[in-house]
Amino acid sequence: MRVTELTFEGFRNLHPGRWQPDGGVNILYGDNAQGKTNLLEACWLFTGGRSFRGAKDSEMVQFGAEAAKLEMAFEAGGRSQDASITIRQRRSVLLNGVSLPSASKLAGTFCGVVFSPAHLSLIKDGPEGRRRFIDAAYCQLKPAYIGVLSEFHTALTQRNALLKQCREMGTLTPEMGDLLDLWDHTLAAASARLTAARQHYVRRLQPMATEIYRGLSLGRETFEVAWETPITAAPLPEMAAQWMDAYRQARRADVAVGFSTVGPHREDLIVTIQGQLARSYGSQGQQRSAVLALKLAEATLLEEVTDEKPVAFLDDVMSELDTSRQDYILNHIDGWQVFITCCEPSAALKNTAAKVFSVKQGVISE
Ligand SMILES: Nc1ncnc2c1ncn2[C@@H]1O[C@H](COP(=O)(O)OP(=O)(O)OP(=O)(O)O)[C@@H](O)[C@H]1O
Ligand SMILES: [Mg+2]
């Protein structure tokens, strides 16, 4: 997978222009607020995802401009392809000249992974971000998983609405009890599929992430990930029965608080370095390395499935990493197309065959 050319107009602070990156490592350097992250964000939109900064579409349109227009030529699936994205109130997308019903339909055609400092929250913050990471990564591998997720969320919302009603009425009538039985069944079936998928994904992610982290730390530190759930891995009907038991047992407490206190929405990805929780005990560099190991492992899994190396967007990844960790990143991702932003190209970056571009006031130059 390679970006061969990007054209942009009316996007953030970027001056209208055309950019041809190298097929290997590209380093974008420049002072703060010059447009380095904006450029990565523009490329990233072609994965079909939302902005990795969590920006609304309208925020990406240049101040005072009517629309943002992006065009990308890329190689994927063994051939040259092109896509264009126009952002007005909403995004409209063309892939190889054909209009797509929604921007997310680009997913699977152009694949990438992104690391941005905001992703440090993956380790630092609560479990929600970790669940989202696993769910989103698995969606890229198996688009049908989106259906499993939405089935689960619908069932959970309905069960919660009923629980809230019970709490407000201060009672659980037999009719409501029957209805709750029904929701428990639906929710347990959806929960089992969700938990099974997440366990499966984490089992595949684990060896890759461990290996990458070992390389990053020059073999000095151990790294492990595990999926935390009250449910034991088993065939789906058995897992559904386990969730059913859990919902039954929690019913009294759930009615008292008015929502579901147990379920896959309480699961977590446990990340440990040297046997200790990375979130509580990891240093800045260790936490950064942990996120990077997870992201690169995600990309490696994606490569196994699509048979192509995804493009790696590494925004401000090098700060806080010592030279050996920087070296490892540049060598491990050898053979991939990589975009790395930084303020000053460090010694490690200068020693690679990377192509270096400067970004100044929205203008990219060699
Ligand atoms: N919609 C927009 N229209 C015009 N300018 C914008 C828009 N959105 C953001 N900007 C400007 O883009 C500038 C550069 O942003 P960007 O995040 O790409 O900087 P950067 O080069 O990555 O800097 P840093 O090194 O600090 O991360 C900011 O100063 C911001 O004000
Ligand atoms: Mg930036």
PDB file of C-alpha atoms and ligand atoms in Angstrom, residues 11-13 30-39 53 58-63 315-316 343 359, ligand 1:
ATOM      1  CA  PHE A  11      -7.861  21.822   3.873  1.00  0.00           C
ATOM      2  CA  ARG A  12      -6.886  23.269   7.292  1.00  0.00           C
ATOM      3  CA  ASN A  13      -3.857  25.578   6.903  1.00  0.00           C
ATOM      4  CA  GLY A  30       9.026  21.950  10.842  1.00  0.00           C
ATOM      5  CA  ASP A  31       8.214  24.258  13.717  1.00  0.00           C
ATOM      6  CA  ASN A  32       5.031  23.961  15.712  1.00  0.00           C
ATOM      7  CA  ALA A  33       1.748  24.849  14.013  1.00  0.00           C
ATOM      8  CA  GLN A  34       3.064  24.649  10.434  1.00  0.00           C
ATOM      9  CA  GLY A  35       0.720  21.942   9.120  1.00  0.00           C
ATOM     10  CA  LYS A  36       2.579  18.627   9.653  1.00  0.00           C
ATOM     11  CA  THR A  37      -0.257  16.919  11.487  1.00  0.00           C
ATOM     12  CA  ASN A  38      -2.761  18.459   9.071  1.00  0.00           C
ATOM     13  CA  LEU A  39      -1.014  16.716   6.215  1.00  0.00           C
ATOM     14  CA  ARG A  53      -7.745  14.070  16.231  1.00  0.00           C
ATOM     15  CA  SER A  58     -16.442  21.053   9.257  1.00  0.00           C
ATOM     16  CA  GLU A  59     -13.371  21.891  11.369  1.00  0.00           C
ATOM     17  CA  MET A  60     -11.086  20.578   8.626  1.00  0.00           C
ATOM     18  CA  VAL A  61     -12.372  23.039   6.024  1.00  0.00           C
ATOM     19  CA  GLN A  62     -10.021  26.022   5.832  1.00  0.00           C
ATOM     20  CA  PHE A  63     -11.286  29.129   7.603  1.00  0.00           C
ATOM     21  CA  ASP A 315       2.637  11.818  14.350  1.00  0.00           C
ATOM     22  CA  ASP A 316       5.240  13.126  16.763  1.00  0.00           C
ATOM     23  CA  CYS A 343      10.119  19.332  14.878  1.00  0.00           C
ATOM     24  CA  VAL A 359       6.538  21.968   6.258  1.00  0.00           C
TER      25      VAL A 359
HETATM   26  N1  LIG B   1      -9.754  24.806   9.492  1.00  0.00           N
HETATM   27  C1  LIG B   1      -8.576  25.420   9.561  1.00  0.00           C
HETATM   28  N2  LIG B   1      -8.312  26.464   8.718  1.00  0.00           N
HETATM   29  C2  LIG B   1      -7.114  27.107   8.757  1.00  0.00           C
HETATM   30  N3  LIG B   1      -6.136  26.785   9.617  1.00  0.00           N
HETATM   31  C3  LIG B   1      -6.338  25.780  10.466  1.00  0.00           C
HETATM   32  C4  LIG B   1      -7.561  25.048  10.469  1.00  0.00           C
HETATM   33  N4  LIG B   1      -7.468  24.076  11.426  1.00  0.00           N
HETATM   34  C5  LIG B   1      -6.262  24.228  11.987  1.00  0.00           C
HETATM   35  N5  LIG B   1      -5.575  25.227  11.416  1.00  0.00           N
HETATM   36  C6  LIG B   1      -4.224  25.694  11.749  1.00  0.00           C
HETATM   37  O1  LIG B   1      -3.270  24.749  11.335  1.00  0.00           O
HETATM   38  C7  LIG B   1      -2.076  25.050  12.052  1.00  0.00           C
HETATM   39  C8  LIG B   1      -1.109  23.876  11.997  1.00  0.00           C
HETATM   40  O2  LIG B   1      -1.637  22.744  12.577  1.00  0.00           O
HETATM   41  P1  LIG B   1      -0.856  21.354  12.735  1.00  0.00           P
HETATM   42  O3  LIG B   1      -1.546  20.674  13.844  1.00  0.00           O
HETATM   43  O4  LIG B   1      -0.770  20.638  11.464  1.00  0.00           O
HETATM   44  O5  LIG B   1       0.599  21.817  13.184  1.00  0.00           O
HETATM   45  P2  LIG B   1       1.920  20.936  13.336  1.00  0.00           P
HETATM   46  O6  LIG B   1       2.859  21.358  12.263  1.00  0.00           O
HETATM   47  O7  LIG B   1       1.585  19.494  13.419  1.00  0.00           O
HETATM   48  O8  LIG B   1       2.467  21.492  14.715  1.00  0.00           O
HETATM   49  P3  LIG B   1       3.040  20.751  16.044  1.00  0.00           P
HETATM   50  O9  LIG B   1       4.500  20.552  15.822  1.00  0.00           O
HETATM   51  O10 LIG B   1       2.789  21.743  17.108  1.00  0.00           O
HETATM   52  O11 LIG B   1       2.277  19.486  16.214  1.00  0.00           O
HETATM   53  C9  LIG B   1      -2.555  25.536  13.402  1.00  0.00           C
HETATM   54  O12 LIG B   1      -1.878  26.698  13.740  1.00  0.00           O
HETATM   55  C10 LIG B   1      -4.031  25.811  13.232  1.00  0.00           C
HETATM   56  O13 LIG B   1      -4.399  27.088  13.653  1.00  0.00           O
END
